[in-house]
Amino acid sequence: DQRQELRVACVAALAALKVAGLEAKLTAVSEDADVKVRIAARNILAERFPAGSLDVLLKGLAAGELAEQQAAVASLVTLADKRADDALVAQLDALLAGKTPAGLHLDLLEAAAAKSDERFRQWLEQFNAQRPAGDPLAPFRECLDGGDAQRGEEIVWGRSEASCRRCHKVGERGGEVGPNLTLVGKEKTREYLLESIIVPSAKIAKGFESATLILDSGKVETGIVKSETDDEVLLVKPDGEVVPVAKASIEERAPAQSAMPELAPHLSKRELRDIVEYLSSLKTPPEPAHGK
């Protein structure tokens, strides 16, 4: 809320003023009741007073909410301190043992990849070796939990690489070429949502099967089969154009790959995680744009 954002801004302003006793003041603020205020104070401590920030960061990592655990990992990576590295290695070993929150996995994996210490390289080799072979989601399972739904919404509706808004609808917003996503978080699991992004042709929603039609004219039409009668197939092309095709003109018909593009090559794992978090949050219809 606005009050929370104002308090976070005040913490940043406090640091910018370079007041006397800043480290002690920030350490005190890092115990605040508001998680975002705690995170802001710890982030500044790690940046301005790295030598003295370790205990504060470890406290956030051990007992904090997921968001501050994620922030603590990000700050620990920046510290040139063996104790910080030891703390990260302990967290990574706990991950292998199944003892860390799923929402922290991506943060820890990225932390390990960012460190030059041989221990981290060996740990990553061990972790990647135990990923299931033949599972297309194996390299992305750390994206299932821990995302930011607000950032995910911004990617879905604002990023051309995602291009979700052209085909999918949430409430009154978006297109109608693909499945309606208004209640997708209620109807589908996180794994289903991730798979639909990584391998869109693996499970195609009923009513949105694609087909490739080779016509007697030599023309090829590909799209989603919107409807079909004894005489005609109605295709919806990726750009939304509706094309009626007379069945008498069809020489060959074959299932096509999903019209949904593969998004993984265009998005970072953090962005994928945020999108999954946003989609999984869609459990009730949004308020109409007019407010009624």
PDB file of C-alpha atoms in Angstrom:
ATOM      1  CA  ASP A   1       0.000   0.000   0.000  1.00  0.00           C
ATOM      2  CA  GLN A   2       0.975   3.676  -0.173  1.00  0.00           C
ATOM      3  CA  ARG A   3       2.011   3.879   3.474  1.00  0.00           C
ATOM      4  CA  GLN A   4       4.284   0.885   3.066  1.00  0.00           C
ATOM      5  CA  GLU A   5       5.894   2.328  -0.076  1.00  0.00           C
ATOM      6  CA  LEU A   6       6.392   5.652   1.714  1.00  0.00           C
ATOM      7  CA  ARG A   7       8.202   3.964   4.588  1.00  0.00           C
ATOM      8  CA  VAL A   8      10.434   2.063   2.151  1.00  0.00           C
ATOM      9  CA  ALA A   9      11.226   5.362   0.425  1.00  0.00           C
ATOM     10  CA  CYS A  10      12.106   6.880   3.806  1.00  0.00           C
ATOM     11  CA  VAL A  11      14.662   4.118   4.413  1.00  0.00           C
ATOM     12  CA  ALA A  12      16.296   4.891   1.062  1.00  0.00           C
ATOM     13  CA  ALA A  13      16.266   8.615   1.860  1.00  0.00           C
ATOM     14  CA  LEU A  14      17.880   7.943   5.228  1.00  0.00           C
ATOM     15  CA  ALA A  15      20.762   6.184   3.489  1.00  0.00           C
ATOM     16  CA  ALA A  16      21.116   8.940   0.891  1.00  0.00           C
ATOM     17  CA  LEU A  17      21.473  11.606   3.594  1.00  0.00           C
ATOM     18  CA  LYS A  18      24.548   9.845   5.043  1.00  0.00           C
ATOM     19  CA  VAL A  19      23.444  10.576   8.606  1.00  0.00           C
ATOM     20  CA  ALA A  20      25.658   9.776  11.577  1.00  0.00           C
ATOM     21  CA  GLY A  21      25.219   6.293  12.977  1.00  0.00           C
ATOM     22  CA  LEU A  22      23.576   5.105   9.770  1.00  0.00           C
ATOM     23  CA  GLU A  23      24.672   1.482  10.175  1.00  0.00           C
ATOM     24  CA  ALA A  24      23.117   1.231  13.640  1.00  0.00           C
ATOM     25  CA  LYS A  25      19.925   2.932  12.454  1.00  0.00           C
ATOM     26  CA  LEU A  26      19.570   0.582   9.477  1.00  0.00           C
ATOM     27  CA  THR A  27      20.256  -2.425  11.696  1.00  0.00           C
ATOM     28  CA  ALA A  28      17.413  -1.305  13.956  1.00  0.00           C
ATOM     29  CA  VAL A  29      15.096  -0.773  10.974  1.00  0.00           C
ATOM     30  CA  SER A  30      15.943  -4.288   9.744  1.00  0.00           C
ATOM     31  CA  GLU A  31      13.832  -5.539  12.684  1.00  0.00           C
ATOM     32  CA  ASP A  32      10.751  -3.577  11.534  1.00  0.00           C
ATOM     33  CA  ALA A  33       7.360  -5.316  11.495  1.00  0.00           C
ATOM     34  CA  ASP A  34       6.954  -4.607   7.761  1.00  0.00           C
ATOM     35  CA  VAL A  35       8.734  -7.105   5.517  1.00  0.00           C
ATOM     36  CA  LYS A  36       9.391  -4.606   2.703  1.00  0.00           C
ATOM     37  CA  VAL A  37      10.952  -2.157   5.148  1.00  0.00           C
ATOM     38  CA  ARG A  38      13.151  -4.927   6.568  1.00  0.00           C
ATOM     39  CA  ILE A  39      14.274  -5.895   3.071  1.00  0.00           C
ATOM     40  CA  ALA A  40      15.068  -2.284   2.140  1.00  0.00           C
ATOM     41  CA  ALA A  41      17.188  -1.815   5.273  1.00  0.00           C
ATOM     42  CA  ARG A  42      19.092  -5.077   4.760  1.00  0.00           C
ATOM     43  CA  ASN A  43      19.757  -4.358   1.096  1.00  0.00           C
ATOM     44  CA  ILE A  44      21.290  -0.985   1.957  1.00  0.00           C
ATOM     45  CA  LEU A  45      23.311  -2.502   4.798  1.00  0.00           C
ATOM     46  CA  ALA A  46      24.783  -5.085   2.414  1.00  0.00           C
ATOM     47  CA  GLU A  47      25.654  -2.375  -0.096  1.00  0.00           C
ATOM     48  CA  ARG A  48      27.008   0.280   2.269  1.00  0.00           C
ATOM     49  CA  PHE A  49      28.308  -1.784   5.190  1.00  0.00           C
ATOM     50  CA  PRO A  50      29.082  -5.253   3.785  1.00  0.00           C
ATOM     51  CA  ALA A  51      31.427  -6.247   6.605  1.00  0.00           C
ATOM     52  CA  GLY A  52      28.781  -5.640   9.246  1.00  0.00           C
ATOM     53  CA  SER A  53      25.721  -6.857   7.370  1.00  0.00           C
ATOM     54  CA  LEU A  54      26.285 -10.608   7.495  1.00  0.00           C
ATOM     55  CA  ASP A  55      24.497 -11.340  10.772  1.00  0.00           C
ATOM     56  CA  VAL A  56      21.493  -9.271   9.730  1.00  0.00           C
ATOM     57  CA  LEU A  57      21.280 -11.068   6.379  1.00  0.00           C
ATOM     58  CA  LEU A  58      21.616 -14.489   7.987  1.00  0.00           C
ATOM     59  CA  LYS A  59      18.784 -13.632  10.347  1.00  0.00           C
ATOM     60  CA  GLY A  60      16.560 -12.746   7.404  1.00  0.00           C
ATOM     61  CA  LEU A  61      17.550 -15.949   5.629  1.00  0.00           C
ATOM     62  CA  ALA A  62      16.861 -18.154   8.649  1.00  0.00           C
ATOM     63  CA  ALA A  63      13.616 -16.762  10.005  1.00  0.00           C
ATOM     64  CA  GLY A  64      12.183 -14.411   7.429  1.00  0.00           C
ATOM     65  CA  GLU A  65       9.312 -14.579   4.982  1.00  0.00           C
ATOM     66  CA  LEU A  66      10.081 -15.934   1.513  1.00  0.00           C
ATOM     67  CA  ALA A  67      10.550 -12.457   0.003  1.00  0.00           C
ATOM     68  CA  GLU A  68      13.229 -11.531   2.555  1.00  0.00           C
ATOM     69  CA  GLN A  69      14.887 -14.928   2.240  1.00  0.00           C
ATOM     70  CA  GLN A  70      15.167 -14.270  -1.497  1.00  0.00           C
ATOM     71  CA  ALA A  71      16.546 -10.779  -0.837  1.00  0.00           C
ATOM     72  CA  ALA A  72      19.024 -12.160   1.700  1.00  0.00           C
ATOM     73  CA  VAL A  73      20.366 -14.681  -0.827  1.00  0.00           C
ATOM     74  CA  ALA A  74      20.780 -11.916  -3.418  1.00  0.00           C
ATOM     75  CA  SER A  75      22.741  -9.800  -0.921  1.00  0.00           C
ATOM     76  CA  LEU A  76      24.875 -12.676   0.377  1.00  0.00           C
ATOM     77  CA  VAL A  77      26.118 -13.296  -3.171  1.00  0.00           C
ATOM     78  CA  THR A  78      27.597  -9.786  -3.243  1.00  0.00           C
ATOM     79  CA  LEU A  79      29.642 -10.198  -0.048  1.00  0.00           C
ATOM     80  CA  ALA A  80      33.328 -11.091  -0.365  1.00  0.00           C
ATOM     81  CA  ASP A  81      33.182 -13.051   2.874  1.00  0.00           C
ATOM     82  CA  LYS A  82      33.875 -16.750   3.387  1.00  0.00           C
ATOM     83  CA  ARG A  83      31.136 -16.907   6.021  1.00  0.00           C
ATOM     84  CA  ALA A  84      28.621 -15.667   3.449  1.00  0.00           C
ATOM     85  CA  ASP A  85      29.796 -18.336   1.005  1.00  0.00           C
ATOM     86  CA  ASP A  86      29.567 -20.967   3.747  1.00  0.00           C
ATOM     87  CA  ALA A  87      25.991 -19.892   4.478  1.00  0.00           C
ATOM     88  CA  LEU A  88      25.076 -20.195   0.801  1.00  0.00           C
ATOM     89  CA  VAL A  89      26.679 -23.639   0.527  1.00  0.00           C
ATOM     90  CA  ALA A  90      24.685 -24.762   3.578  1.00  0.00           C
ATOM     91  CA  GLN A  91      21.485 -23.556   1.919  1.00  0.00           C
ATOM     92  CA  LEU A  92      22.387 -25.324  -1.320  1.00  0.00           C
ATOM     93  CA  ASP A  93      23.027 -28.586   0.518  1.00  0.00           C
ATOM     94  CA  ALA A  94      19.671 -28.169   2.254  1.00  0.00           C
ATOM     95  CA  LEU A  95      18.090 -27.712  -1.189  1.00  0.00           C
ATOM     96  CA  LEU A  96      19.514 -31.062  -2.329  1.00  0.00           C
ATOM     97  CA  ALA A  97      18.122 -32.632   0.837  1.00  0.00           C
ATOM     98  CA  GLY A  98      14.673 -31.188   0.143  1.00  0.00           C
ATOM     99  CA  LYS A  99      14.772 -28.861   3.148  1.00  0.00           C
ATOM    100  CA  THR A 100      14.473 -25.421   1.536  1.00  0.00           C
ATOM    101  CA  PRO A 101      11.262 -23.695   0.388  1.00  0.00           C
ATOM    102  CA  ALA A 102      10.508 -24.335  -3.292  1.00  0.00           C
ATOM    103  CA  GLY A 103      10.234 -20.589  -3.805  1.00  0.00           C
ATOM    104  CA  LEU A 104      13.908 -20.174  -2.901  1.00  0.00           C
ATOM    105  CA  HIS A 105      15.307 -22.733  -5.352  1.00  0.00           C
ATOM    106  CA  LEU A 106      15.829 -20.424  -8.330  1.00  0.00           C
ATOM    107  CA  ASP A 107      17.480 -17.784  -6.141  1.00  0.00           C
ATOM    108  CA  LEU A 108      19.926 -20.326  -4.728  1.00  0.00           C
ATOM    109  CA  LEU A 109      20.700 -21.813  -8.144  1.00  0.00           C
ATOM    110  CA  GLU A 110      21.411 -18.365  -9.571  1.00  0.00           C
ATOM    111  CA  ALA A 111      23.553 -17.564  -6.528  1.00  0.00           C
ATOM    112  CA  ALA A 112      25.627 -20.709  -7.096  1.00  0.00           C
ATOM    113  CA  ALA A 113      26.073 -19.844 -10.779  1.00  0.00           C
ATOM    114  CA  ALA A 114      27.255 -16.339  -9.860  1.00  0.00           C
ATOM    115  CA  LYS A 115      30.028 -17.505  -7.516  1.00  0.00           C
ATOM    116  CA  SER A 116      33.526 -18.423  -8.703  1.00  0.00           C
ATOM    117  CA  ASP A 117      34.394 -20.671  -5.743  1.00  0.00           C
ATOM    118  CA  GLU A 118      35.022 -24.277  -6.829  1.00  0.00           C
ATOM    119  CA  ARG A 119      32.530 -25.515  -4.238  1.00  0.00           C
ATOM    120  CA  PHE A 120      29.692 -23.841  -6.102  1.00  0.00           C
ATOM    121  CA  ARG A 121      30.763 -25.236  -9.477  1.00  0.00           C
ATOM    122  CA  GLN A 122      30.893 -28.754  -8.056  1.00  0.00           C
ATOM    123  CA  TRP A 123      27.529 -28.329  -6.368  1.00  0.00           C
ATOM    124  CA  LEU A 124      25.900 -27.185  -9.623  1.00  0.00           C
ATOM    125  CA  GLU A 125      27.351 -30.184 -11.463  1.00  0.00           C
ATOM    126  CA  GLN A 126      25.920 -32.491  -8.814  1.00  0.00           C
ATOM    127  CA  PHE A 127      22.521 -30.799  -8.882  1.00  0.00           C
ATOM    128  CA  ASN A 128      22.218 -30.756 -12.662  1.00  0.00           C
ATOM    129  CA  ALA A 129      23.274 -34.411 -12.863  1.00  0.00           C
ATOM    130  CA  GLN A 130      20.277 -35.433 -10.760  1.00  0.00           C
ATOM    131  CA  ARG A 131      17.729 -33.604 -12.927  1.00  0.00           C
ATOM    132  CA  PRO A 132      15.466 -36.264 -14.521  1.00  0.00           C
ATOM    133  CA  ALA A 133      16.480 -37.085 -18.094  1.00  0.00           C
ATOM    134  CA  GLY A 134      13.713 -36.849 -20.664  1.00  0.00           C
ATOM    135  CA  ASP A 135      11.674 -34.375 -18.617  1.00  0.00           C
ATOM    136  CA  PRO A 136      11.283 -31.169 -20.673  1.00  0.00           C
ATOM    137  CA  LEU A 137      10.412 -29.277 -17.490  1.00  0.00           C
ATOM    138  CA  ALA A 138      13.488 -30.485 -15.579  1.00  0.00           C
ATOM    139  CA  PRO A 139      15.613 -27.383 -16.348  1.00  0.00           C
ATOM    140  CA  PHE A 140      12.721 -25.120 -15.338  1.00  0.00           C
ATOM    141  CA  ARG A 141      11.188 -26.655 -12.209  1.00  0.00           C
ATOM    142  CA  GLU A 142      12.792 -23.975 -10.050  1.00  0.00           C
ATOM    143  CA  CYS A 143      10.374 -21.575 -11.796  1.00  0.00           C
ATOM    144  CA  LEU A 144       7.268 -23.194 -10.275  1.00  0.00           C
ATOM    145  CA  ASP A 145       7.227 -21.221  -7.018  1.00  0.00           C
ATOM    146  CA  GLY A 146       8.439 -17.967  -5.556  1.00  0.00           C
ATOM    147  CA  GLY A 147       7.572 -15.501  -8.308  1.00  0.00           C
ATOM    148  CA  ASP A 148       6.131 -12.013  -8.081  1.00  0.00           C
ATOM    149  CA  ALA A 149       2.550 -11.950  -9.403  1.00  0.00           C
ATOM    150  CA  GLN A 150       2.616  -8.199 -10.045  1.00  0.00           C
ATOM    151  CA  ARG A 151       5.762  -8.444 -12.165  1.00  0.00           C
ATOM    152  CA  GLY A 152       4.252 -11.443 -13.940  1.00  0.00           C
ATOM    153  CA  GLU A 153       1.152  -9.452 -14.812  1.00  0.00           C
ATOM    154  CA  GLU A 154       3.318  -6.664 -16.227  1.00  0.00           C
ATOM    155  CA  ILE A 155       5.159  -9.174 -18.449  1.00  0.00           C
ATOM    156  CA  VAL A 156       1.967 -10.866 -19.668  1.00  0.00           C
ATOM    157  CA  TRP A 157       0.236  -7.626 -20.608  1.00  0.00           C
ATOM    158  CA  GLY A 158       3.170  -5.359 -21.376  1.00  0.00           C
ATOM    159  CA  ARG A 159       5.914  -7.386 -23.041  1.00  0.00           C
ATOM    160  CA  SER A 160       5.786  -8.000 -26.780  1.00  0.00           C
ATOM    161  CA  GLU A 161       7.983 -11.109 -26.353  1.00  0.00           C
ATOM    162  CA  ALA A 162       5.265 -12.741 -24.272  1.00  0.00           C
ATOM    163  CA  SER A 163       2.485 -11.682 -26.690  1.00  0.00           C
ATOM    164  CA  CYS A 164      -0.122 -13.227 -24.365  1.00  0.00           C
ATOM    165  CA  ARG A 165      -2.605 -10.375 -24.743  1.00  0.00           C
ATOM    166  CA  ARG A 166      -3.134 -11.031 -28.459  1.00  0.00           C
ATOM    167  CA  CYS A 167      -4.610 -14.483 -27.879  1.00  0.00           C
ATOM    168  CA  HIS A 168      -5.720 -14.839 -24.252  1.00  0.00           C
ATOM    169  CA  LYS A 169      -8.376 -13.106 -22.214  1.00  0.00           C
ATOM    170  CA  VAL A 170      -8.500 -12.306 -18.493  1.00  0.00           C
ATOM    171  CA  GLY A 171     -11.802 -10.741 -17.568  1.00  0.00           C
ATOM    172  CA  GLU A 172     -12.474  -8.102 -20.211  1.00  0.00           C
ATOM    173  CA  ARG A 173      -8.835  -7.733 -21.237  1.00  0.00           C
ATOM    174  CA  GLY A 174      -7.126  -9.530 -24.134  1.00  0.00           C
ATOM    175  CA  GLY A 175      -7.974 -11.566 -27.230  1.00  0.00           C
ATOM    176  CA  GLU A 176     -10.020 -14.693 -27.811  1.00  0.00           C
ATOM    177  CA  VAL A 177      -7.829 -16.821 -30.088  1.00  0.00           C
ATOM    178  CA  GLY A 178      -6.569 -18.973 -27.202  1.00  0.00           C
ATOM    179  CA  PRO A 179      -8.088 -20.320 -23.980  1.00  0.00           C
ATOM    180  CA  ASN A 180      -9.621 -17.853 -21.522  1.00  0.00           C
ATOM    181  CA  LEU A 181      -7.272 -17.433 -18.541  1.00  0.00           C
ATOM    182  CA  THR A 182      -9.648 -15.669 -16.149  1.00  0.00           C
ATOM    183  CA  LEU A 183      -9.823 -18.641 -13.735  1.00  0.00           C
ATOM    184  CA  VAL A 184      -6.773 -20.582 -14.900  1.00  0.00           C
ATOM    185  CA  GLY A 185      -5.131 -20.485 -11.454  1.00  0.00           C
ATOM    186  CA  LYS A 186      -8.192 -22.172  -9.973  1.00  0.00           C
ATOM    187  CA  GLU A 187      -8.514 -24.761 -12.737  1.00  0.00           C
ATOM    188  CA  LYS A 188      -4.873 -25.701 -13.426  1.00  0.00           C
ATOM    189  CA  THR A 189      -1.793 -26.618 -11.404  1.00  0.00           C
ATOM    190  CA  ARG A 190       1.439 -24.634 -11.450  1.00  0.00           C
ATOM    191  CA  GLU A 191       3.107 -27.495 -13.302  1.00  0.00           C
ATOM    192  CA  TYR A 192       0.441 -27.373 -16.024  1.00  0.00           C
ATOM    193  CA  LEU A 193       0.928 -23.605 -16.340  1.00  0.00           C
ATOM    194  CA  LEU A 194       4.710 -23.930 -16.631  1.00  0.00           C
ATOM    195  CA  GLU A 195       4.390 -26.736 -19.167  1.00  0.00           C
ATOM    196  CA  SER A 196       1.995 -24.662 -21.279  1.00  0.00           C
ATOM    197  CA  ILE A 197       4.708 -21.994 -21.526  1.00  0.00           C
ATOM    198  CA  ILE A 198       7.713 -24.288 -22.038  1.00  0.00           C
ATOM    199  CA  VAL A 199       6.081 -26.976 -24.213  1.00  0.00           C
ATOM    200  CA  PRO A 200       2.856 -25.428 -25.535  1.00  0.00           C
ATOM    201  CA  SER A 201       2.033 -28.418 -27.751  1.00  0.00           C
ATOM    202  CA  ALA A 202       2.226 -30.955 -24.905  1.00  0.00           C
ATOM    203  CA  LYS A 203      -1.332 -30.386 -23.695  1.00  0.00           C
ATOM    204  CA  ILE A 204      -3.638 -28.371 -25.918  1.00  0.00           C
ATOM    205  CA  ALA A 205      -6.831 -27.171 -24.250  1.00  0.00           C
ATOM    206  CA  LYS A 206      -9.996 -28.778 -25.581  1.00  0.00           C
ATOM    207  CA  GLY A 207     -11.568 -26.601 -28.244  1.00  0.00           C
ATOM    208  CA  PHE A 208      -8.237 -25.047 -29.215  1.00  0.00           C
ATOM    209  CA  GLU A 209      -6.726 -27.858 -31.288  1.00  0.00           C
ATOM    210  CA  SER A 210      -4.829 -26.650 -34.337  1.00  0.00           C
ATOM    211  CA  ALA A 211      -4.938 -28.159 -37.816  1.00  0.00           C
ATOM    212  CA  THR A 212      -3.036 -27.828 -41.059  1.00  0.00           C
ATOM    213  CA  LEU A 213      -5.235 -28.064 -44.151  1.00  0.00           C
ATOM    214  CA  ILE A 214      -3.787 -28.669 -47.619  1.00  0.00           C
ATOM    215  CA  LEU A 215      -6.317 -27.461 -50.203  1.00  0.00           C
ATOM    216  CA  ASP A 216      -6.894 -28.596 -53.784  1.00  0.00           C
ATOM    217  CA  SER A 217      -5.620 -25.191 -54.904  1.00  0.00           C
ATOM    218  CA  GLY A 218      -2.234 -25.971 -53.355  1.00  0.00           C
ATOM    219  CA  LYS A 219      -2.779 -23.428 -50.584  1.00  0.00           C
ATOM    220  CA  VAL A 220      -2.018 -24.412 -46.986  1.00  0.00           C
ATOM    221  CA  GLU A 221      -4.105 -23.058 -44.112  1.00  0.00           C
ATOM    222  CA  THR A 222      -3.086 -23.512 -40.473  1.00  0.00           C
ATOM    223  CA  GLY A 223      -4.998 -22.369 -37.417  1.00  0.00           C
ATOM    224  CA  ILE A 224      -7.215 -23.282 -34.487  1.00  0.00           C
ATOM    225  CA  VAL A 225     -10.380 -25.186 -35.389  1.00  0.00           C
ATOM    226  CA  LYS A 226     -13.031 -22.823 -34.044  1.00  0.00           C
ATOM    227  CA  SER A 227     -15.966 -24.855 -35.339  1.00  0.00           C
ATOM    228  CA  GLU A 228     -16.738 -27.551 -37.860  1.00  0.00           C
ATOM    229  CA  THR A 229     -19.819 -28.681 -39.792  1.00  0.00           C
ATOM    230  CA  ASP A 230     -20.357 -31.341 -42.431  1.00  0.00           C
ATOM    231  CA  ASP A 231     -19.492 -28.776 -45.094  1.00  0.00           C
ATOM    232  CA  GLU A 232     -17.022 -26.331 -43.554  1.00  0.00           C
ATOM    233  CA  VAL A 233     -14.115 -25.896 -41.166  1.00  0.00           C
ATOM    234  CA  LEU A 234     -13.734 -22.521 -39.493  1.00  0.00           C
ATOM    235  CA  LEU A 235     -10.087 -21.741 -38.701  1.00  0.00           C
ATOM    236  CA  VAL A 236      -8.770 -18.963 -36.483  1.00  0.00           C
ATOM    237  CA  LYS A 237      -5.277 -17.956 -37.621  1.00  0.00           C
ATOM    238  CA  PRO A 238      -2.579 -16.724 -35.200  1.00  0.00           C
ATOM    239  CA  ASP A 239      -3.337 -13.081 -36.072  1.00  0.00           C
ATOM    240  CA  GLY A 240      -7.005 -13.592 -35.154  1.00  0.00           C
ATOM    241  CA  GLU A 241      -8.329 -13.751 -38.721  1.00  0.00           C
ATOM    242  CA  VAL A 242     -11.223 -16.208 -39.109  1.00  0.00           C
ATOM    243  CA  VAL A 243     -10.981 -18.270 -42.314  1.00  0.00           C
ATOM    244  CA  PRO A 244     -13.847 -20.489 -43.552  1.00  0.00           C
ATOM    245  CA  VAL A 245     -12.613 -23.523 -45.508  1.00  0.00           C
ATOM    246  CA  ALA A 246     -14.969 -25.701 -47.542  1.00  0.00           C
ATOM    247  CA  LYS A 247     -14.429 -29.375 -46.699  1.00  0.00           C
ATOM    248  CA  ALA A 248     -14.763 -30.287 -50.363  1.00  0.00           C
ATOM    249  CA  SER A 249     -11.576 -28.304 -51.056  1.00  0.00           C
ATOM    250  CA  ILE A 250      -9.485 -30.106 -48.413  1.00  0.00           C
ATOM    251  CA  GLU A 251      -7.136 -32.714 -49.861  1.00  0.00           C
ATOM    252  CA  GLU A 252      -5.189 -33.428 -46.687  1.00  0.00           C
ATOM    253  CA  ARG A 253      -5.657 -32.612 -43.017  1.00  0.00           C
ATOM    254  CA  ALA A 254      -3.169 -33.058 -40.180  1.00  0.00           C
ATOM    255  CA  PRO A 255      -2.916 -31.937 -36.554  1.00  0.00           C
ATOM    256  CA  ALA A 256      -0.679 -28.895 -36.181  1.00  0.00           C
ATOM    257  CA  GLN A 257       1.558 -27.771 -33.378  1.00  0.00           C
ATOM    258  CA  SER A 258       0.037 -25.404 -30.848  1.00  0.00           C
ATOM    259  CA  ALA A 259      -0.438 -21.905 -32.205  1.00  0.00           C
ATOM    260  CA  MET A 260       1.077 -20.616 -28.975  1.00  0.00           C
ATOM    261  CA  PRO A 261       4.766 -19.728 -29.439  1.00  0.00           C
ATOM    262  CA  GLU A 262       7.465 -21.149 -27.171  1.00  0.00           C
ATOM    263  CA  LEU A 263       8.263 -18.342 -24.753  1.00  0.00           C
ATOM    264  CA  ALA A 264      11.210 -19.853 -22.870  1.00  0.00           C
ATOM    265  CA  PRO A 265      13.862 -18.631 -25.370  1.00  0.00           C
ATOM    266  CA  HIS A 266      12.633 -15.062 -24.941  1.00  0.00           C
ATOM    267  CA  LEU A 267      12.279 -14.900 -21.157  1.00  0.00           C
ATOM    268  CA  SER A 268      14.620 -15.313 -18.204  1.00  0.00           C
ATOM    269  CA  LYS A 269      13.864 -17.928 -15.571  1.00  0.00           C
ATOM    270  CA  ARG A 270      12.876 -15.180 -13.164  1.00  0.00           C
ATOM    271  CA  GLU A 271      10.391 -13.858 -15.705  1.00  0.00           C
ATOM    272  CA  LEU A 272       9.007 -17.360 -16.241  1.00  0.00           C
ATOM    273  CA  ARG A 273       8.626 -17.728 -12.478  1.00  0.00           C
ATOM    274  CA  ASP A 274       6.793 -14.407 -12.256  1.00  0.00           C
ATOM    275  CA  ILE A 275       4.407 -15.396 -15.067  1.00  0.00           C
ATOM    276  CA  VAL A 276       3.606 -18.712 -13.353  1.00  0.00           C
ATOM    277  CA  GLU A 277       2.940 -16.828 -10.107  1.00  0.00           C
ATOM    278  CA  TYR A 278       0.603 -14.399 -11.875  1.00  0.00           C
ATOM    279  CA  LEU A 279      -1.305 -17.105 -13.735  1.00  0.00           C
ATOM    280  CA  SER A 280      -1.661 -19.198 -10.580  1.00  0.00           C
ATOM    281  CA  SER A 281      -3.153 -16.158  -8.816  1.00  0.00           C
ATOM    282  CA  LEU A 282      -6.034 -15.968 -11.321  1.00  0.00           C
ATOM    283  CA  LYS A 283      -8.703 -17.674  -9.233  1.00  0.00           C
ATOM    284  CA  THR A 284     -11.570 -15.169  -9.266  1.00  0.00           C
ATOM    285  CA  PRO A 285     -12.927 -12.897 -12.027  1.00  0.00           C
ATOM    286  CA  PRO A 286     -11.399  -9.393 -11.906  1.00  0.00           C
ATOM    287  CA  GLU A 287     -13.565  -6.366 -11.275  1.00  0.00           C
ATOM    288  CA  PRO A 288     -15.022  -4.954 -14.531  1.00  0.00           C
ATOM    289  CA  ALA A 289     -13.086  -2.009 -15.943  1.00  0.00           C
ATOM    290  CA  HIS A 290     -16.055   0.304 -15.370  1.00  0.00           C
ATOM    291  CA  GLY A 291     -16.063  -0.616 -11.695  1.00  0.00           C
ATOM    292  CA  LYS A 292     -19.519  -2.188 -11.591  1.00  0.00           C
TER     293      LYS A 292
END
